Coordinates of C-alpha atoms in Angstrom, one line a residue:
M1 CA -78.4 -6.8 49.0
V2 CA -79.8 -7.9 45.6
L3 CA -78.5 -6.1 42.3
S4 CA -81.1 -6.0 39.5
K5 CA -80.1 -8.0 36.1
R6 CA -78.6 -5.1 34.3
F7 CA -76.2 -3.9 37.4
S8 CA -75.2 -7.5 37.8
K9 CA -74.5 -7.9 34.0
D10 CA -72.5 -5.0 33.9
M11 CA -70.5 -5.9 36.8
S12 CA -69.6 -9.8 35.9
P13 CA -66.4 -9.5 33.8
M14 CA -65.5 -8.1 37.5
L15 CA -66.6 -10.6 39.7
P16 CA -63.7 -12.9 39.7
A17 CA -61.3 -9.9 40.5
V18 CA -63.8 -9.0 43.5
E19 CA -63.6 -12.7 44.9
E20 CA -60.1 -12.9 45.1
V21 CA -60.0 -9.3 46.9
K22 CA -62.4 -10.7 49.0
D23 CA -60.8 -14.4 49.5
A24 CA -57.3 -12.3 50.1
E25 CA -59.0 -10.5 53.1
E26 CA -60.3 -13.2 54.8
E27 CA -57.1 -15.2 54.9
E28 CA -55.4 -12.2 56.1
V29 CA -57.9 -12.0 58.8
S30 CA -57.8 -16.2 59.6
H31 CA -54.4 -15.9 60.2
S32 CA -54.9 -12.6 62.6
L33 CA -54.9 -14.0 66.6
G34 CA -55.8 -11.6 69.2
G35 CA -55.0 -8.7 67.1
V36 CA -51.6 -10.0 66.0
P37 CA -50.9 -11.1 62.9
S38 CA -49.5 -14.9 62.5
R39 CA -47.4 -13.8 59.3
P40 CA -44.5 -11.3 59.3
P41 CA -45.1 -7.7 58.6
S42 CA -42.6 -7.8 55.6
R43 CA -44.9 -10.0 53.9
P44 CA -46.7 -8.4 50.7
L45 CA -50.2 -8.5 50.4
P46 CA -51.2 -11.2 47.8
S47 CA -51.3 -9.1 44.3
V48 CA -54.9 -8.5 42.9
D49 CA -55.8 -8.4 39.0
N50 CA -57.9 -5.8 38.4
T51 CA -58.3 -6.6 34.7
I52 CA -61.7 -7.0 33.0
V53 CA -62.3 -10.3 31.8
L54 CA -63.8 -9.6 27.9
R55 CA -66.5 -11.9 26.7
A56 CA -66.1 -13.3 23.5
A57 CA -68.4 -12.1 20.8
T58 CA -70.0 -14.6 18.5
A59 CA -69.4 -14.1 15.1
M60 CA -72.5 -13.3 12.9
S61 CA -72.4 -13.6 9.6
M62 CA -73.4 -10.2 7.4
T63 CA -75.7 -10.0 4.6
E64 CA -74.8 -7.7 1.8
E65 CA -77.5 -5.1 2.3
D66 CA -76.1 -4.9 6.0
K67 CA -72.3 -4.3 5.1
K68 CA -73.4 -1.5 2.5
Q69 CA -75.5 0.4 5.3
E70 CA -72.4 -0.3 7.7
M71 CA -70.2 1.3 4.8
Y72 CA -72.8 4.3 4.7
E73 CA -72.7 4.9 8.2
D74 CA -68.8 4.6 8.0
I75 CA -68.5 7.5 5.5
L76 CA -71.3 9.3 7.8
S77 CA -68.9 9.0 10.9
K78 CA -65.6 9.7 9.1
E79 CA -65.0 13.2 9.5
E80 CA -66.3 12.8 13.4
T81 CA -63.7 10.3 14.0
E82 CA -61.1 12.5 12.1
E83 CA -61.6 15.0 14.3
S84 CA -59.2 15.3 17.6
V85 CA -60.5 12.9 20.1
P86 CA -60.5 14.6 24.0
D87 CA -58.5 12.9 26.8
E88 CA -60.2 10.8 28.6
H89 CA -58.6 10.8 31.3
P90 CA -57.9 14.7 32.4
E91 CA -57.1 14.1 35.6
D92 CA -53.9 12.4 34.3
S93 CA -52.8 15.6 33.1
E94 CA -52.7 17.3 36.6
K95 CA -49.9 14.6 37.3
P96 CA -46.4 16.0 37.3
K97 CA -44.7 15.3 33.9
E98 CA -41.6 13.1 34.2
D99 CA -38.5 14.8 33.1
S100 CA -37.8 13.2 29.4
D101 CA -34.3 12.8 30.4
D102 CA -35.0 9.8 32.7
W103 CA -36.0 7.6 29.4
D104 CA -33.5 6.1 27.2
T105 CA -35.6 5.8 23.7
D106 CA -34.6 6.0 20.3
L107 CA -38.3 6.2 19.1
E108 CA -39.8 9.6 18.4
I109 CA -43.5 9.9 19.2
E110 CA -45.3 12.4 16.8
E111 CA -48.8 13.3 17.0
V112 CA -51.0 13.2 14.2
R113 CA -53.9 15.5 13.4
H114 CA -56.2 15.6 10.8
S115 CA -58.0 18.8 9.7
Y116 CA -61.7 18.7 9.3
D117 CA -63.2 19.5 5.6
P118 CA -66.2 21.5 6.0
S119 CA -67.2 21.0 2.0
G120 CA -66.8 17.0 2.5
K121 CA -64.7 16.2 -0.8
S122 CA -63.3 13.1 0.9
R123 CA -66.5 11.5 2.1
Y124 CA -67.5 12.6 -1.5
Q125 CA -65.3 10.7 -3.2
S126 CA -66.2 7.6 -0.6
A127 CA -69.6 8.0 -1.3
C128 CA -68.9 7.4 -5.1
Q129 CA -67.1 4.2 -4.4
L130 CA -70.0 3.0 -2.3
F131 CA -72.7 3.8 -5.2
G132 CA -70.5 2.9 -7.5
V133 CA -70.3 5.7 -9.6
V134 CA -67.8 8.2 -11.4
P135 CA -66.9 11.5 -8.9
V136 CA -67.9 14.5 -11.0
S137 CA -65.2 16.7 -11.2
Y138 CA -67.1 19.8 -12.0
F139 CA -68.8 19.4 -8.2
L140 CA -65.3 18.7 -6.2
R141 CA -64.3 22.0 -8.0
H142 CA -67.0 23.8 -6.5
M143 CA -68.0 22.1 -3.3
G144 CA -66.6 25.7 -1.5
D145 CA -68.4 28.2 -3.8
S146 CA -71.9 29.4 -2.2
E147 CA -73.6 28.6 -5.2
L148 CA -73.8 25.5 -6.9
I149 CA -75.3 24.9 -10.4
M150 CA -75.4 21.5 -11.8
R151 CA -77.8 21.5 -14.8
H152 CA -77.6 19.1 -17.6
H153 CA -75.5 17.0 -16.2
G154 CA -77.1 13.9 -16.5
L155 CA -76.4 12.9 -12.8
G156 CA -79.4 10.4 -12.1
A157 CA -80.0 8.7 -9.1
Q158 CA -77.1 7.1 -7.7
A159 CA -74.7 10.0 -8.5
T160 CA -77.3 12.4 -6.5
K161 CA -76.9 9.9 -3.6
A162 CA -73.1 10.7 -3.5
I163 CA -73.6 14.3 -3.6
A164 CA -76.2 14.5 -1.2
L165 CA -73.9 12.6 1.3
S166 CA -71.1 14.8 0.8
L167 CA -73.8 17.9 1.5
V168 CA -75.0 17.0 4.9
T169 CA -71.8 18.5 6.6
N170 CA -71.3 21.4 3.5
T171 CA -71.0 25.1 5.2
S172 CA -70.0 26.9 2.0
I173 CA -73.0 26.0 -0.7
V174 CA -76.3 28.3 -0.1
T175 CA -77.7 27.9 -3.6
L176 CA -78.2 24.2 -4.8
D177 CA -79.2 24.2 -8.4
L178 CA -79.6 20.2 -10.3
S179 CA -82.0 21.2 -12.8
D180 CA -82.8 18.8 -15.6
N181 CA -80.9 15.8 -13.9
W182 CA -82.8 12.8 -14.4
L183 CA -83.3 12.3 -10.4
E184 CA -86.4 10.8 -10.4
G185 CA -88.0 10.0 -7.2
E186 CA -84.9 8.6 -5.5
G187 CA -82.6 11.1 -6.2
A188 CA -85.3 13.5 -4.5
A189 CA -85.4 11.2 -1.8
A190 CA -81.6 11.7 -1.6
I191 CA -81.9 15.2 -1.6
A192 CA -84.4 15.3 0.9
D193 CA -82.8 13.6 3.5
M194 CA -79.8 15.2 3.5
L195 CA -81.9 19.0 3.9
K196 CA -83.1 17.3 6.8
E197 CA -79.6 17.7 8.6
N198 CA -78.5 20.7 6.2
C199 CA -78.9 23.8 7.8
Y200 CA -76.9 26.3 5.3
I201 CA -79.0 25.6 1.9
S202 CA -81.3 28.2 1.4
E203 CA -82.3 28.3 -2.1
L204 CA -83.2 24.9 -3.8
H205 CA -83.7 24.4 -7.6
L206 CA -84.8 20.8 -9.3
C207 CA -86.9 21.7 -12.0
D208 CA -87.4 19.1 -15.3
N209 CA -86.1 16.1 -13.2
K210 CA -89.2 13.6 -13.1
L211 CA -89.4 13.3 -9.7
A212 CA -93.4 12.2 -9.4
L213 CA -95.3 11.4 -6.6
K214 CA -92.2 9.6 -5.0
G215 CA -90.4 12.8 -5.1
A216 CA -93.2 15.2 -3.8
K217 CA -93.6 12.5 -0.9
A218 CA -89.8 13.1 0.2
L219 CA -89.7 16.4 -0.8
S220 CA -93.2 17.6 1.3
L221 CA -91.6 15.4 4.2
M222 CA -88.5 17.3 4.1
L223 CA -90.2 20.7 4.1
M224 CA -92.1 19.9 7.3
E225 CA -89.0 19.9 9.0
N226 CA -86.7 22.0 7.4
I227 CA -86.6 25.5 8.3
T228 CA -83.6 26.9 6.4
L229 CA -84.7 26.9 3.1
Q230 CA -86.7 30.0 1.8
K231 CA -86.6 29.9 -1.9
V232 CA -88.0 26.2 -3.9
N233 CA -88.3 25.6 -7.4
L234 CA -90.1 22.1 -8.4
S235 CA -91.1 23.1 -11.9
G236 CA -91.9 20.2 -14.8
N237 CA -91.4 17.3 -12.3
E238 CA -94.8 15.3 -13.6
F239 CA -96.7 16.7 -10.4
D240 CA -100.2 15.1 -10.5
D241 CA -103.6 15.7 -8.2
Q242 CA -101.9 13.1 -5.7
A243 CA -98.7 14.9 -5.6
A244 CA -101.0 18.0 -4.9
A245 CA -102.1 16.4 -1.6
C246 CA -98.5 15.8 -0.4
F247 CA -97.8 19.9 -1.2
S248 CA -101.1 20.7 0.5
E249 CA -99.7 19.4 3.5
A250 CA -96.0 21.0 3.2
L251 CA -98.0 24.7 2.7
M252 CA -100.0 24.4 5.5
N253 CA -97.1 23.1 7.9
N254 CA -93.9 25.0 6.7
Q255 CA -94.2 28.8 7.1
K256 CA -90.5 29.2 6.2
V257 CA -90.6 28.9 2.5
E258 CA -91.2 32.5 0.6
S259 CA -90.8 31.5 -2.9
L260 CA -92.5 28.6 -4.3
D261 CA -92.3 27.3 -8.0
L262 CA -94.9 24.6 -9.0
S263 CA -95.0 25.5 -12.8
H264 CA -95.3 23.0 -16.1
N265 CA -96.9 20.4 -14.0
M266 CA -99.7 18.4 -14.1
F267 CA -102.2 20.0 -11.3
G268 CA -105.8 19.5 -12.3
D269 CA -109.7 19.4 -11.6
G270 CA -108.8 17.6 -8.4
S271 CA -105.8 19.9 -7.1
G272 CA -107.7 22.7 -7.2
E273 CA -109.6 22.8 -3.9
I274 CA -106.5 20.9 -2.1
L275 CA -104.2 23.7 -3.0
G276 CA -106.6 26.3 -2.4
A277 CA -106.9 25.2 1.0
A278 CA -103.4 25.1 1.7
I279 CA -102.9 28.6 -0.1
A280 CA -105.6 30.0 2.4
E281 CA -104.0 28.6 5.6
N282 CA -100.2 29.9 4.7
T283 CA -98.7 32.2 6.5
G284 CA -95.2 32.3 4.8
M285 CA -95.5 32.3 1.2
L286 CA -95.0 35.6 -0.6
D287 CA -94.5 34.1 -4.0
L288 CA -96.2 31.5 -5.8
N289 CA -96.2 30.1 -9.2
L290 CA -98.6 28.0 -10.2
S291 CA -98.6 28.5 -14.1
W292 CA -98.6 25.9 -16.7
N293 CA -101.1 23.8 -15.3
Y294 CA -105.0 22.2 -15.7
F295 CA -107.2 24.4 -13.6
R296 CA -110.5 24.7 -14.7
G297 CA -114.1 25.1 -13.9
K298 CA -114.6 24.3 -10.0
S299 CA -110.7 24.0 -9.4
A300 CA -109.9 27.3 -10.6
V301 CA -113.0 29.1 -8.2
A302 CA -111.2 27.1 -5.4
I303 CA -107.7 28.6 -5.8
A304 CA -109.5 31.8 -6.6
K305 CA -111.3 31.5 -3.0
G306 CA -107.7 30.6 -1.2
L307 CA -106.2 33.5 -2.4
G308 CA -109.2 35.6 -0.7
A309 CA -108.5 34.3 2.5
N310 CA -104.6 34.7 2.4
I311 CA -103.1 37.6 3.8
F312 CA -99.6 37.2 2.7
L313 CA -99.1 36.2 -0.3
R314 CA -97.5 39.1 -2.6
V315 CA -97.0 37.7 -6.2
L316 CA -99.2 34.9 -8.0
D317 CA -98.9 33.7 -11.2
L318 CA -101.6 31.8 -12.4
S319 CA -101.0 32.0 -16.4
Y320 CA -101.7 29.4 -19.0
S321 CA -104.0 27.9 -16.6
G322 CA -107.1 27.6 -18.7
F323 CA -109.1 29.7 -15.5
G324 CA -111.7 30.8 -18.2
N325 CA -114.6 33.2 -17.2
D326 CA -115.9 32.2 -14.3
G327 CA -112.7 31.4 -12.8
A328 CA -111.7 35.3 -14.0
A329 CA -114.8 36.3 -11.7
A330 CA -113.7 34.4 -8.8
L331 CA -110.1 36.0 -9.1
G332 CA -112.0 39.4 -9.0
E333 CA -114.1 38.4 -6.1
A334 CA -111.2 37.4 -4.3
L335 CA -108.9 40.8 -5.1
K336 CA -112.1 42.5 -3.1
V337 CA -111.3 40.9 0.1
N338 CA -107.6 40.5 -0.5
N339 CA -105.5 43.6 0.4
V340 CA -101.8 42.3 0.2
L341 CA -101.7 41.0 -3.4
E342 CA -99.9 43.7 -5.3
E343 CA -98.8 41.3 -8.8
L344 CA -101.0 39.2 -10.6
N345 CA -100.5 37.2 -14.0
I346 CA -103.6 35.5 -15.7
S347 CA -102.3 35.8 -19.0
N348 CA -103.9 32.8 -21.8
N349 CA -106.1 31.6 -19.5
R350 CA -109.5 31.8 -22.0
I351 CA -110.5 34.9 -20.3
A352 CA -113.6 36.4 -23.1
I353 CA -114.8 39.6 -22.5
Q354 CA -118.1 38.6 -20.3
G355 CA -115.4 37.4 -17.8
A356 CA -112.7 40.3 -18.6
V357 CA -116.0 43.0 -17.2
R358 CA -116.9 41.0 -14.4
F359 CA -113.2 40.9 -13.2
A360 CA -113.1 44.7 -13.8
L361 CA -116.2 45.4 -11.8
C362 CA -114.3 43.9 -8.9
L363 CA -111.1 46.2 -9.7
K364 CA -113.3 49.4 -8.5
E365 CA -112.5 48.0 -4.4
N366 CA -108.8 46.7 -4.8
K367 CA -106.3 49.0 -3.0
T368 CA -103.1 47.1 -3.1
L369 CA -102.6 45.5 -6.8
R370 CA -99.7 47.2 -8.6
V371 CA -99.0 44.6 -11.7
L372 CA -102.1 43.1 -13.7
K373 CA -100.9 40.9 -16.4
M374 CA -103.9 39.7 -18.9
A375 CA -101.9 39.4 -22.3
R376 CA -103.5 36.7 -25.0
N377 CA -106.6 36.5 -23.6
P378 CA -109.8 36.9 -26.1
I379 CA -111.1 39.8 -24.1
Q380 CA -110.8 42.1 -27.4
S381 CA -111.0 46.0 -27.0
D382 CA -113.8 45.9 -24.9
G383 CA -112.7 43.8 -22.1
C384 CA -109.2 46.0 -21.9
F385 CA -111.7 49.3 -22.2
A386 CA -113.5 48.0 -18.9
V387 CA -110.5 46.8 -17.0
L388 CA -109.0 50.2 -17.7
K389 CA -112.3 52.2 -17.0
A390 CA -112.3 50.5 -13.7
I391 CA -108.9 51.7 -12.9
Q392 CA -109.8 54.8 -13.3
A393 CA -113.3 54.6 -11.5
N394 CA -111.4 53.7 -8.4
S395 CA -109.3 56.7 -7.0
E396 CA -107.4 54.5 -4.3
S397 CA -106.3 52.1 -7.0
A398 CA -102.5 50.9 -6.7
I399 CA -102.1 50.0 -10.2
E400 CA -98.8 50.6 -12.0
S401 CA -98.3 48.2 -14.9
L402 CA -101.2 46.7 -17.4
D403 CA -100.4 44.1 -19.9
F404 CA -102.5 43.7 -22.1
S405 CA -99.9 41.9 -25.1
D406 CA -101.3 40.5 -28.5
I407 CA -104.7 42.2 -27.7
V408 CA -106.0 44.3 -30.6
V409 CA -107.5 47.8 -29.2
N410 CA -109.6 50.2 -31.1
K411 CA -109.8 54.2 -31.2
Q412 CA -112.4 53.9 -27.9
F413 CA -109.5 52.4 -25.9
D414 CA -106.7 55.0 -27.2
D415 CA -108.9 57.9 -26.0
L416 CA -109.7 56.7 -23.1
H417 CA -105.7 55.4 -22.3
A418 CA -105.2 59.4 -23.2
A419 CA -107.7 60.6 -20.2
V420 CA -106.5 58.4 -18.0
K421 CA -102.8 59.0 -18.5
T422 CA -103.8 62.7 -17.6
T423 CA -104.9 61.9 -13.9
M424 CA -102.5 58.5 -13.5
P425 CA -98.8 59.6 -15.6
N426 CA -97.0 56.9 -13.5
L427 CA -99.3 53.9 -15.6
S428 CA -97.8 51.9 -17.6
I429 CA -100.1 49.9 -20.5
K430 CA -98.4 47.1 -23.0
L431 CA -100.5 46.5 -25.5
G432 CA -100.5 44.4 -28.8
G433 CA -101.4 47.6 -31.0
N434 CA -103.9 49.7 -32.6
S435 CA -107.2 48.0 -35.1
D436 CA -106.3 50.7 -37.6
M437 CA -102.2 49.1 -37.9
F438 CA -104.2 46.0 -39.0
K439 CA -106.2 47.6 -41.7
R440 CA -105.3 46.5 -45.5
T441 CA -104.2 49.3 -47.0
N442 CA -103.8 50.1 -51.0
S443 CA -99.7 50.3 -51.7
K444 CA -99.5 52.9 -54.4
A445 CA -99.1 51.3 -57.3
D446 CA -96.3 51.9 -59.6
P447 CA -96.5 55.2 -61.9
M448 CA -95.4 53.5 -64.8
S449 CA -98.2 50.3 -64.3
K450 CA -100.6 53.1 -64.2
I451 CA -99.9 53.9 -67.4
K452 CA -99.7 50.1 -68.9
D453 CA -103.0 49.6 -67.4
Y454 CA -104.3 52.8 -68.9
T455 CA -103.2 51.8 -72.7
K456 CA -104.3 48.4 -71.8
R457 CA -108.2 49.3 -70.7
N458 CA -107.7 51.8 -73.9
N459 CA -106.8 49.4 -76.7
L460 CA -103.4 51.8 -77.2
Q461 CA -100.3 50.6 -78.2
A462 CA -97.4 52.1 -76.4
T463 CA -96.3 54.0 -79.8
E464 CA -99.7 55.9 -79.9
L465 CA -98.3 57.7 -76.9
F466 CA -96.8 61.0 -77.6
G467 CA -96.8 60.2 -81.2
K468 CA -96.7 63.7 -82.3
M469 CA -93.2 64.2 -80.3
E470 CA -91.5 61.1 -82.2
E471 CA -92.1 63.3 -85.5
E472 CA -89.4 65.6 -83.8
K473 CA -86.0 64.5 -85.0
S474 CA -84.2 64.7 -81.5
G475 CA -87.0 62.3 -79.9
L476 CA -86.1 64.6 -76.7
V477 CA -89.0 66.6 -74.6
T478 CA -88.9 68.9 -71.4
H479 CA -90.4 67.7 -68.3
D480 CA -92.9 70.3 -68.3
D481 CA -93.7 69.0 -71.8
F482 CA -93.7 65.9 -70.7
E483 CA -96.2 66.6 -67.7
R484 CA -98.2 68.6 -69.8
N485 CA -98.7 65.7 -72.4
L486 CA -99.8 63.0 -69.6
M487 CA -102.3 65.4 -68.4
N488 CA -103.9 65.7 -71.9
I489 CA -103.7 62.4 -72.1
G490 CA -106.2 61.6 -69.2
I491 CA -103.8 59.1 -67.4
P492 CA -105.1 59.8 -63.3
M493 CA -101.7 60.3 -61.6
S494 CA -101.0 62.9 -58.9
K495 CA -98.2 65.3 -59.0
E496 CA -95.8 63.1 -56.8
E497 CA -96.3 60.0 -59.3
I498 CA -95.5 62.0 -62.4
Q499 CA -92.4 63.2 -60.5
Q500 CA -91.8 59.9 -59.8
L501 CA -91.8 58.7 -63.3
I502 CA -89.7 61.5 -64.8
N503 CA -86.9 60.8 -62.2
F504 CA -87.2 57.3 -63.2
L505 CA -86.7 58.3 -67.3
D506 CA -84.2 61.3 -67.0
K507 CA -81.8 59.2 -64.7
D508 CA -79.2 61.3 -65.7
K509 CA -80.7 64.4 -64.4
S510 CA -80.2 66.1 -67.8
G511 CA -83.5 68.0 -67.6
M512 CA -84.6 66.0 -71.1
I513 CA -86.8 63.0 -70.9
N514 CA -86.1 60.2 -74.2
I515 CA -89.3 59.5 -75.8
S516 CA -88.0 56.3 -77.1
V517 CA -86.7 55.4 -73.5
F518 CA -90.5 55.7 -72.1
H519 CA -91.9 53.7 -74.9
K520 CA -89.6 51.0 -74.6
A521 CA -90.2 51.3 -70.6
L522 CA -93.7 50.5 -71.3
S523 CA -93.3 47.6 -73.7
S524 CA -90.9 45.7 -70.8

């Protein structure tokens, strides 16, 4: 019989024992004569040693990197080895147990059990030793919480690797927030590798970590495999047009993430078409934030076209992105065919009156948009009027909230607003103010200042006023006489101003005014 190389290799340690048995059988047969054995029946058969001879392993020198990798693998498998190992020979359990009285020994056999650590504390401490970092006490205290919020801890890449390694088997944490920890691409890659294995974390925040292109690649590959994450916040990570290509592929393949925040990044003109196509293909996203990027011209139009083709997105934030009039017009066209979007934020997008009017015309056909934010755009009162007029003309409009913050409106808009409120009482409009409130109004001059101006224009001295009254010994006049003299002099003052002046001069409420006090006030 011919044996395969693999089979003969596996059996080679046992061959010496097999040969011994074969020789023993031949020796026994050789002593048999005519069916009668040539040796006494009491003679024992030759003993057979079935011990398998192990081959000596050749010693190989390990590099420093190999040693580190081996330590890394040991940490990963540590918890698995700590679990109780099943009996390799279950048939032995069926054998009758020997009575313990038959044994004479002073040794006590203790069964050592290692409890499984679901939080991964022991693994984290070993990982810190491996990566040469100090364990974070806050992390150790909160590893068993459902939310782990560790913002602004200055972790860096190495400490993040230790945390990621311990979270591979963590079953408690559902929300992980490591914002502003300077993870960079290397730390992001460690988190991404962890999320390929962890199936409990559903919300991830990695804002302001300078992840850049390397982090974008690692996270996008993770998103194409992970089926647990539902909310991902990657705001402020210096993602550019190259990173947009990575996220575009992830958006086309991942249909589990419902909320994605890519705001405060560096997506420019080259990102519009890439992300626009991804928005059109995605069927799982409900909330997308692309605010504070650099979408201009064709890039803005491409984003708008992607919105028009999407049939799942509910909330879209495009504020502070410079869409301009063309982008606003394209968004309007998208709203004519999109029948699912409920909230749109296009605040501070350099949209002027022309863009607002073109956008407003399309609102006449939209039936699902509930919240529209157009604050801090130079659309002026006419642009606000056009938008509100279009909503009024759409009998099926679902608009509940309009935001025109920091945009001054005029009386024409106020009148339209009042008319719309009668037919749409639930409509809430946030305004930047009415134009009347910005008109310069001449504040009422102080009555004493008016008298001073009169005397100055007519080259009069203070003592020349009420001169005849000073002839009286007392120098006191009643309120009525004081008012009558002011009217006779010809100083233009209203009743309110005269009363204000009287109250000032008659502080003790005596009903009399001292003319000398009046002259002193004029001279001051």
